[in-house]
Coordinates of C-alpha atoms in Angstrom, one line a residue:
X1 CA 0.0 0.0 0.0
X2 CA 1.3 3.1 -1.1
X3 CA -0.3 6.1 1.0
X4 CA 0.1 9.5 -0.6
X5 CA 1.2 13.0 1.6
X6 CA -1.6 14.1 4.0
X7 CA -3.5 16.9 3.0
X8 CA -3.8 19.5 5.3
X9 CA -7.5 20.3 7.3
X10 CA -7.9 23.8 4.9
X11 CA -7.2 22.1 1.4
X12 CA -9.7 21.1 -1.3
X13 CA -11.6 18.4 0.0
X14 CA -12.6 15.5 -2.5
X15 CA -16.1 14.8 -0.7
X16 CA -16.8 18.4 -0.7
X17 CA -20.3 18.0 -2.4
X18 CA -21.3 16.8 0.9
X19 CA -19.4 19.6 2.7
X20 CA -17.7 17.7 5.2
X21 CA -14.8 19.9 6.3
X22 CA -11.7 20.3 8.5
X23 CA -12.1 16.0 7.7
X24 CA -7.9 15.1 7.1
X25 CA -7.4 12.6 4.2
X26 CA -4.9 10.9 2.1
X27 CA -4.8 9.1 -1.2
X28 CA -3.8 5.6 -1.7
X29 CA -1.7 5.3 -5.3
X30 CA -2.0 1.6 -5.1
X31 CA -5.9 1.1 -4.2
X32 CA -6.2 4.7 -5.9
X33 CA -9.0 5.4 -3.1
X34 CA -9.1 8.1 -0.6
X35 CA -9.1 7.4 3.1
X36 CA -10.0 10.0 5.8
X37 CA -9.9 10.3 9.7
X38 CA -12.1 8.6 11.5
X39 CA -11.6 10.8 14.5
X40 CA -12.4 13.6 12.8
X41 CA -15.6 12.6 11.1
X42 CA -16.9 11.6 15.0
X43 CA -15.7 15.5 16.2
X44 CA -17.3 16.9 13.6
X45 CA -21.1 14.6 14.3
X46 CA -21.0 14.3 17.7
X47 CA -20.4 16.2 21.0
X48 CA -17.6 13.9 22.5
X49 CA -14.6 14.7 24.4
X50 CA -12.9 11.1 23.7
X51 CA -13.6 10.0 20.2
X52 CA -11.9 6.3 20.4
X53 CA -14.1 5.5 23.5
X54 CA -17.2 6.4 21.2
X55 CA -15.7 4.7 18.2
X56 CA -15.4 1.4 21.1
X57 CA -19.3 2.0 22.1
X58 CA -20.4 2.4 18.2
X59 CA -18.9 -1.1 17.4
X60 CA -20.6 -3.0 20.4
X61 CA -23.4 -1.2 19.5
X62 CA -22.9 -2.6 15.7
X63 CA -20.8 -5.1 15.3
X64 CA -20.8 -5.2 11.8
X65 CA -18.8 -2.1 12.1
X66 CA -16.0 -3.9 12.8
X67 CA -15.6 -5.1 9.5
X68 CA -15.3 -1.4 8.1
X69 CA -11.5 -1.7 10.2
X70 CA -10.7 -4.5 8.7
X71 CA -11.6 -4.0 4.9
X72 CA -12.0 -0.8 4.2
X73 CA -9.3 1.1 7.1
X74 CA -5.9 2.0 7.1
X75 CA -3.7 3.6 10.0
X76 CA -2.2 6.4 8.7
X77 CA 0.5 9.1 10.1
X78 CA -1.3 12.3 10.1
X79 CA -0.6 16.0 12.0
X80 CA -2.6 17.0 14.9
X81 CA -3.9 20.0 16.2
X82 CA -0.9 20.0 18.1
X83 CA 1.7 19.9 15.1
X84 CA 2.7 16.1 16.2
X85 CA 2.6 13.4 14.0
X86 CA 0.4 10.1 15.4
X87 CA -1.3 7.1 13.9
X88 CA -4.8 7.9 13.5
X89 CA -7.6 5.2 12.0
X90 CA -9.2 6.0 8.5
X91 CA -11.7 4.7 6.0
X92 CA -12.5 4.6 2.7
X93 CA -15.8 6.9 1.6
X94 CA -17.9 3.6 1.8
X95 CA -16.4 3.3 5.3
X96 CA -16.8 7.2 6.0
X97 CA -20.6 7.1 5.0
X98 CA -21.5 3.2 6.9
X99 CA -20.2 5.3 10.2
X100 CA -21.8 8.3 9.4
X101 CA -25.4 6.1 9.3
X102 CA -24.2 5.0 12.5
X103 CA -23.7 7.8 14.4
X104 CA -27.2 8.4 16.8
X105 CA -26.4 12.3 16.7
X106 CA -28.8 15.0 15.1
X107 CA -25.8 16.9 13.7
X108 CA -25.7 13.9 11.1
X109 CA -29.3 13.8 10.7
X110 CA -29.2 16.2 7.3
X111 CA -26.2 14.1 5.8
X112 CA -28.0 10.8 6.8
X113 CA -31.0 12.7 5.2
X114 CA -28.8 13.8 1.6
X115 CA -27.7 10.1 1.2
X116 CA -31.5 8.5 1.7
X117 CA -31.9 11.5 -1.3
X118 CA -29.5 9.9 -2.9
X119 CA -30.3 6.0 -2.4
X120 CA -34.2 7.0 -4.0
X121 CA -33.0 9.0 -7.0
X122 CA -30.5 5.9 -7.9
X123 CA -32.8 3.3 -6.8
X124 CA -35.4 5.4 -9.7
X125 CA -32.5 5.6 -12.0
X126 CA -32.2 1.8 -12.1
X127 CA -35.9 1.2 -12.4
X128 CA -35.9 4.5 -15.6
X129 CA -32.7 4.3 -17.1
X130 CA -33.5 7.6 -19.1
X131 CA -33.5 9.4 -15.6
X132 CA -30.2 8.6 -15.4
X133 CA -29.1 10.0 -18.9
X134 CA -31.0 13.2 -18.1
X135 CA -29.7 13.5 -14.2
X136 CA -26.0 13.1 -16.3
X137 CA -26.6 15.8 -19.1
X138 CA -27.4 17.9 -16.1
X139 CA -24.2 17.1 -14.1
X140 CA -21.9 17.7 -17.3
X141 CA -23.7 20.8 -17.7
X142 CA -23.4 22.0 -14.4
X143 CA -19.4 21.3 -14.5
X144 CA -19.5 23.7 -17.4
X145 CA -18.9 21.2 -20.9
X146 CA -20.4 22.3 -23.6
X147 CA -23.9 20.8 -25.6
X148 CA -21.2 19.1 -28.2
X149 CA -18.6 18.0 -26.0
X150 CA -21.7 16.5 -23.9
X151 CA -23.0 14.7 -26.8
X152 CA -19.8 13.3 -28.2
X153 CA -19.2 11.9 -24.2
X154 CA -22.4 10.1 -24.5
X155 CA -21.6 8.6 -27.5
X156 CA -17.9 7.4 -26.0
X157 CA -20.4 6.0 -23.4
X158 CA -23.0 3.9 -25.8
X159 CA -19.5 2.8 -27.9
X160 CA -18.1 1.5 -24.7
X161 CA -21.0 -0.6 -23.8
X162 CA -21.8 -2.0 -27.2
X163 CA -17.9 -3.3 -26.5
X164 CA -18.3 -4.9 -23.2
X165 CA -21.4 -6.4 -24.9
X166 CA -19.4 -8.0 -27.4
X167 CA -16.8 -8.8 -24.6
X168 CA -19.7 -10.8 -22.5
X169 CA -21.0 -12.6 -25.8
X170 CA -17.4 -13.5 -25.9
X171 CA -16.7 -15.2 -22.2
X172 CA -15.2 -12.0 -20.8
X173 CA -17.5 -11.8 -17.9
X174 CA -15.7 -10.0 -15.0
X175 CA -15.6 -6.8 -14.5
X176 CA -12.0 -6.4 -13.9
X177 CA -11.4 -8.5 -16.7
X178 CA -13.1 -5.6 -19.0
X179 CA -10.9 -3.2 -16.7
X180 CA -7.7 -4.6 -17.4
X181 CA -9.4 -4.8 -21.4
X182 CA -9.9 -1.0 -21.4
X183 CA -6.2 -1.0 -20.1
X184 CA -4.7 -2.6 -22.9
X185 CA -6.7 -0.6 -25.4
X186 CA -5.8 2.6 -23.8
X187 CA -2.0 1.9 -23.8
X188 CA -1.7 0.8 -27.0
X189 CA -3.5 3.9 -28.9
X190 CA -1.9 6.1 -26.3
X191 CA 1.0 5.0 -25.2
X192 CA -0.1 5.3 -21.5
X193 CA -2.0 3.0 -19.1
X194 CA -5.4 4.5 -17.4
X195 CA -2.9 4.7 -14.2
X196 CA -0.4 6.0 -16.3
X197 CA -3.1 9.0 -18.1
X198 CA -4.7 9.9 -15.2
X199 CA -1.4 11.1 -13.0
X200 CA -0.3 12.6 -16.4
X201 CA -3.0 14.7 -15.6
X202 CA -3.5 15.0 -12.0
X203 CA -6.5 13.1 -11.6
X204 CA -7.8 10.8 -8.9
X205 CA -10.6 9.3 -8.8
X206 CA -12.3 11.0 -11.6
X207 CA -13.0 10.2 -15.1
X208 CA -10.4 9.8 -17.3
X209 CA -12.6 10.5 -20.5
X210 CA -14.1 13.0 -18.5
X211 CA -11.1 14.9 -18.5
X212 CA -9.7 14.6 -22.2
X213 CA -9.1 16.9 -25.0
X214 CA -11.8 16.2 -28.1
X215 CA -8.8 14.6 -30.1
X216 CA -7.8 12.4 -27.2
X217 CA -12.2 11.4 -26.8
X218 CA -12.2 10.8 -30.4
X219 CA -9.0 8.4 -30.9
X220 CA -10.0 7.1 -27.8
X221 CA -13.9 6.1 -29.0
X222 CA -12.0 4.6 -32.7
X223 CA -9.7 2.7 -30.6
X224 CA -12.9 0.9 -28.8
X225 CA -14.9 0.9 -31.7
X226 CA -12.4 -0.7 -33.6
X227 CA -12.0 -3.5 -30.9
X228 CA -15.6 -4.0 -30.5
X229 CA -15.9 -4.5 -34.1
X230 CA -12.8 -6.9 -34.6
X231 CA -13.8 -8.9 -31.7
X232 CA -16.9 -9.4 -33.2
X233 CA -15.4 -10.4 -36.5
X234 CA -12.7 -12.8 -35.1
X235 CA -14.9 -14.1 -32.7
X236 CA -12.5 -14.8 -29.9
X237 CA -13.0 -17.9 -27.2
X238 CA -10.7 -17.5 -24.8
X239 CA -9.5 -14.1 -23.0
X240 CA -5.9 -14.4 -24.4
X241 CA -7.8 -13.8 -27.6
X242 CA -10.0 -11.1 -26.4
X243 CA -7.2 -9.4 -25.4
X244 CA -4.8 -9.7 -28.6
X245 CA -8.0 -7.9 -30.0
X246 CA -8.5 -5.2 -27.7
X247 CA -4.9 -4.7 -29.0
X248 CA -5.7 -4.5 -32.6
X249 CA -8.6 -1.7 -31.8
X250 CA -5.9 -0.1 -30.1
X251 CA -3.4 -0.3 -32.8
X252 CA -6.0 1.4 -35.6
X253 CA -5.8 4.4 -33.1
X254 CA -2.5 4.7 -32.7
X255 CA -1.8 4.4 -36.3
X256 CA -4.7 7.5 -36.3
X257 CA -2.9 9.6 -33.3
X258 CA 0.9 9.0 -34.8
X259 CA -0.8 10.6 -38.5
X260 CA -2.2 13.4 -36.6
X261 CA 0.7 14.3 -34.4
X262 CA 3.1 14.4 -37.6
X263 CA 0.3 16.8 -39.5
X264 CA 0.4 19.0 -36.1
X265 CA 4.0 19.1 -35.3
X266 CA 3.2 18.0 -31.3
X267 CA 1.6 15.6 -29.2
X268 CA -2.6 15.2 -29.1
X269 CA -1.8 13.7 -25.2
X270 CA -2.6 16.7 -23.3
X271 CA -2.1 17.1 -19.8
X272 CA -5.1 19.4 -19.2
X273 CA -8.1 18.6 -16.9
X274 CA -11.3 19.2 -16.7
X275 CA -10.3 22.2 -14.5
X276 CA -7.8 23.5 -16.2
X277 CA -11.5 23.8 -18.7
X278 CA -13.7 25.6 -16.6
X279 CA -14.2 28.0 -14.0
X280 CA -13.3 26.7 -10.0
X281 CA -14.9 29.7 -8.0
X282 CA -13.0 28.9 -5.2
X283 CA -9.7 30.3 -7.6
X284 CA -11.7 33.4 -8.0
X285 CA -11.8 34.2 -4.5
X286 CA -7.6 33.7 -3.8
X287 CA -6.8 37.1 -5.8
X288 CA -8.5 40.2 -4.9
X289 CA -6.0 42.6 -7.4
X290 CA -7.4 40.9 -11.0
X291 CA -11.1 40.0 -9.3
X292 CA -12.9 42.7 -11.5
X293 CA -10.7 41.1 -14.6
X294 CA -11.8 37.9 -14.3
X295 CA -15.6 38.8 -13.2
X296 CA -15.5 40.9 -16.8
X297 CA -14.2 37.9 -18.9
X298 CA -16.2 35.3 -17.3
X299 CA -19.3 37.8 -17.3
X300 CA -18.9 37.9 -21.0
X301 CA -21.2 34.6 -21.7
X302 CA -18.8 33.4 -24.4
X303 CA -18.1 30.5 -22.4
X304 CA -14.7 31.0 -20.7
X305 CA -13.0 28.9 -18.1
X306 CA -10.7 30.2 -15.9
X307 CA -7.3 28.3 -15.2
X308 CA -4.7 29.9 -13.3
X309 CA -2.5 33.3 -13.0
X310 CA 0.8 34.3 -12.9
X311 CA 2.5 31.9 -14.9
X312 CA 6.6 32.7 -15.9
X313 CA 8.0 31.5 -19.1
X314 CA 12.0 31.8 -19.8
X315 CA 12.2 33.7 -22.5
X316 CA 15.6 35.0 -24.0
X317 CA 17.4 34.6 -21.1
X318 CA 14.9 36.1 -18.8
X319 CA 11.1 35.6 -17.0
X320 CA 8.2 36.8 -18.5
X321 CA 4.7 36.8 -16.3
X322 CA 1.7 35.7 -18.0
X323 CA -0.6 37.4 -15.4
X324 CA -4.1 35.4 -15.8
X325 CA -4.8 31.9 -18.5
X326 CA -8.4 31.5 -20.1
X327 CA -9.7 28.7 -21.5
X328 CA -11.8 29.8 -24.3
X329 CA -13.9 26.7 -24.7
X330 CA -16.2 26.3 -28.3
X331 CA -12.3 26.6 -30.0
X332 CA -9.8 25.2 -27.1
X333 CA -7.9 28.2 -26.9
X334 CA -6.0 29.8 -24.3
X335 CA -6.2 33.9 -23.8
X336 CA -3.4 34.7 -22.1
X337 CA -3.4 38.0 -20.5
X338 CA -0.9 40.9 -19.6
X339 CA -1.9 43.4 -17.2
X340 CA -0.5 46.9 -17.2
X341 CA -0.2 49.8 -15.1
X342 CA 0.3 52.1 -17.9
X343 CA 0.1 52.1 -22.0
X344 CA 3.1 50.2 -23.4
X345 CA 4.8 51.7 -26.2
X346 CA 5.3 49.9 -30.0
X347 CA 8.4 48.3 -29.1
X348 CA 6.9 46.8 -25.9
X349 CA 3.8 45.9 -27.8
X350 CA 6.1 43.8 -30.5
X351 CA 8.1 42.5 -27.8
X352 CA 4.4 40.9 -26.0
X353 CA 3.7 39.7 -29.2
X354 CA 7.0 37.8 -29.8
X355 CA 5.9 36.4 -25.7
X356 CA 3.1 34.9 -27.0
X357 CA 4.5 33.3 -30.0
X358 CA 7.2 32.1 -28.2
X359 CA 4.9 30.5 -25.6
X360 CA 3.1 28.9 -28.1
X361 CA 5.7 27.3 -29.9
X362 CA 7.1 26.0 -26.0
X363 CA 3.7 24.9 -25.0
X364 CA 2.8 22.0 -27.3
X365 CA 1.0 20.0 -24.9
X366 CA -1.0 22.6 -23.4
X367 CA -3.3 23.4 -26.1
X368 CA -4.9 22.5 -29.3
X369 CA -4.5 25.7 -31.4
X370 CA -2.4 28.7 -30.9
X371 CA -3.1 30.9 -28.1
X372 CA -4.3 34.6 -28.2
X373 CA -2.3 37.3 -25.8
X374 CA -5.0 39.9 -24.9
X375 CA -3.6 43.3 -23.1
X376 CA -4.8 45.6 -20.1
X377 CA -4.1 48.8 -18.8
X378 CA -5.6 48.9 -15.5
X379 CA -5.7 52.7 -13.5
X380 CA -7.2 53.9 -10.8
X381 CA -10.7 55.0 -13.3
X382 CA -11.0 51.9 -15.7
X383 CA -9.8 48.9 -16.8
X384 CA -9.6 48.5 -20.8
X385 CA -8.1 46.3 -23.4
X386 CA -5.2 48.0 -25.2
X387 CA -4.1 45.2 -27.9
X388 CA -5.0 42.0 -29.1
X389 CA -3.1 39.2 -30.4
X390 CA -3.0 38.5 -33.2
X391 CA -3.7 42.0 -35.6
X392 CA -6.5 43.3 -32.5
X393 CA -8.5 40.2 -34.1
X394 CA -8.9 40.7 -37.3
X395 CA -9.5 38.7 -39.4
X396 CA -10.0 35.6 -36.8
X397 CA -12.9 37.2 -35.3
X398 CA -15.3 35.1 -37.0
X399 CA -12.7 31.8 -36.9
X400 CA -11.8 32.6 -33.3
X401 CA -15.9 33.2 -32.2
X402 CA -14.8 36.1 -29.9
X403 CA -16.0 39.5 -29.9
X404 CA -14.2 42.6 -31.6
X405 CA -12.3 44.7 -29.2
X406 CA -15.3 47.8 -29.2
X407 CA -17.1 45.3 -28.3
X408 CA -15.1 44.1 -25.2
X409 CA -14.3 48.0 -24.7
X410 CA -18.4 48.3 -24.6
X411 CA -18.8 45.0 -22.1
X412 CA -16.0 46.8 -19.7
X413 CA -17.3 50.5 -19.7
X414 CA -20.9 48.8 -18.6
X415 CA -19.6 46.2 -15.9
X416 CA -16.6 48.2 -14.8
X417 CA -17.7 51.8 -13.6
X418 CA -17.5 51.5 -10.4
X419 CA -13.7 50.1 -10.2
X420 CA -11.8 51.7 -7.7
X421 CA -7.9 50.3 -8.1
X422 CA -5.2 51.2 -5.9

């Protein structure tokens, strides 16, 4: 078992959803689960002053409890209050919630109350399947993917079962037989095993596919396609067989993904996330200085996502700052923005504009087309965009599907006239 750092009471929670804070956790690489502190779950639902004598009096209460420890717990070396490290219990989040429905306390009574939610609408979902589509057209929409992306995910999703169909027809019965299936597949159109994609980049329990580029969703959907349909064809008996054709579908992707990358000049395996996508409003909050930026661009409705700020980049033997990244999402782009306390003469202008060339020859993992450097002189009266990249839009308006920049000029006037700027 391989347990990841400890994560500190004040960080991004995984379960936050159910808003469950100041609970510590880790992440196990080798069970790639997340286990969190018991002790801390039973302060947070309960009035106690000695949470291992309640944790005693739950499990003689239940002894089915019990079991939790042994198959779904871990002693891990965590931080107390006190700065000292000590062994304290945890669970998995099956573990976390079968103690939760435990706990006789009324502080756990509206968590109790969301999972019972929960348990109906799945229990409904199973009995309507189409409740289920709908409940997860409204969860991709609420994460911020676009109508198209949404669609071309739920066609990923009715490819992948037509091939585990064809995998059951076939004696491939098990589901981490299909698992180890998709694994092959993966790493041979990609060159990297689920494991091996979802570290590249940073992801934990969440969906791979979830998280990909549209040219890593499409190579990935031919590569399955292609097994389904050649396991069908060659009609495999035994799983040795199934698997040397999960490895053909896999090949007729990679044969794809190699023709692509030479046409490109770079690699279609992208390390972006989801949330390097779309807007986290917890970033917002972090930088007071650029707030009234961001709220503008992400005010503008022309579906922006925000990823991070001040970024350096070595550039003829110096540091340049990109000050704020957007994701501009319809034609994966990134805006990259430079923000100014003054107007910056031509030769500064030219030497922006080399920046953002530069960057995007560097940057060929980052991004599917070239990004767009977008200028801002910020006073102490307005904010306002002084140049765009390239030729103030031009001719890419249309191509590009952003506005011309009167138009931003007109968005800023109207959503910025109160801006006070030290």
């Amino acid at each position: 078992m391989k347990i990841g750092e400890e994560n500190n009471l004040n960080n991004s929670n995984p379960i936050t959803f159910f808003d469950l804070k100041n609970i510590r956790y880790v992440w196990d690489d080798e069970k790639e689960d997340w286990y969190f502190s018991v002790i801390d779950l039973i302060s947070i639902f309960t009035d106690c002053t000695n949470p291992d004598v309640y944790i005693s009096e739950l499990i003689a209460n239940d002894e089915s409890l019990k079991s939790i420890w042994d198959s779904n717990g871990v002693s891990v070396l965590m931080t107390g209050a006190d700065g000292k490290k000590q062994e304290i219990q945890t669970v998995n989040i099956y573990g976390l919630f079968r103690i939760i429905q435990s706990i006789p306390s009324k502080k756990a009574e509206p968590l109790k109350k969301k999972l019972a939610e929960l348990g109906a609408e799945r229990f409904n979902q199973i009995q309507n399947p189409e409740l289920s589509i709908k409940q997860g057209l409204q969860d991709y929409l609420r994460l911020g993917y676009s109508e198209d992306w949404i669609n071309m995910r739920l066609k990923s999703i009715e490819i992948k079962n037509e091939l585990t169909d064809q995998w059951k027809l076939h004696k491939v019965e098990s589901s981490f037989q299909h698992a180890d299936l998709l694994d092959v597949i993966c790493k041979t159109w990609s060159g990297k095993s689920v494991k091996e994609y979802k570290k590249f980049k940073g992801l934990k329990k969440e969906s791979l596919q979830d998280n990909m580029t549209n040219i890593e969703i499409v190579l990935n959907m031919l590569a399955e396609i292609s097994a389904s349909s050649i396991t069908e064809s060659k009609n495999p008996q035994t799983y040795e067989e199934n698997v040397q054709c999960a490895q053909d579908g896999g090949s007729v992707a990679a044969v794809a993904r190699r023709s692509l990358e030479k046409e490109l000049g770079k690699s279609v395996i992208s390390p972006l996330n989801a949330k390097d996508y779309f807007l986290d409003q917890r970033k917002i909050k972090k930088s007071e200085l650029y707030r009234p930026v961001r709220n503008f661009i992400l005010g503008t409705g022309l579906q922006f996502g925000f990823c991070n700020e001040a970024k350096r980049v070595y550039y003829q033997n110096s540091y340049f700052i990109i000050d704020q990244i957007y994701y501009h999402i319809p034609t994966r782009r990134l805006i990259l923005l430079k923000i100014c306390r003054k107007k910056l003469n031509l030769t500064e202008l030219e030497k922006f504009k080399e920046q953002i060339i530069f960057y995007n020859t560097q940057d060929k993992y980052a991004h599917e087309n070239d990004a767009i450097g977008m200028m801002f002189i910020i006073n102490k009266k307005q904010i306002r965009i002084e140049y765009v990249i390239p030729d103030l839009l031009g001719k890419e308006v249309e191509e590009i599907g952003l506005p011309s920049s009167e138009i931003l000029d007109s968005y800023l006037l109207k959503s910025l006239t109160d801006l006070q700027m030290n």
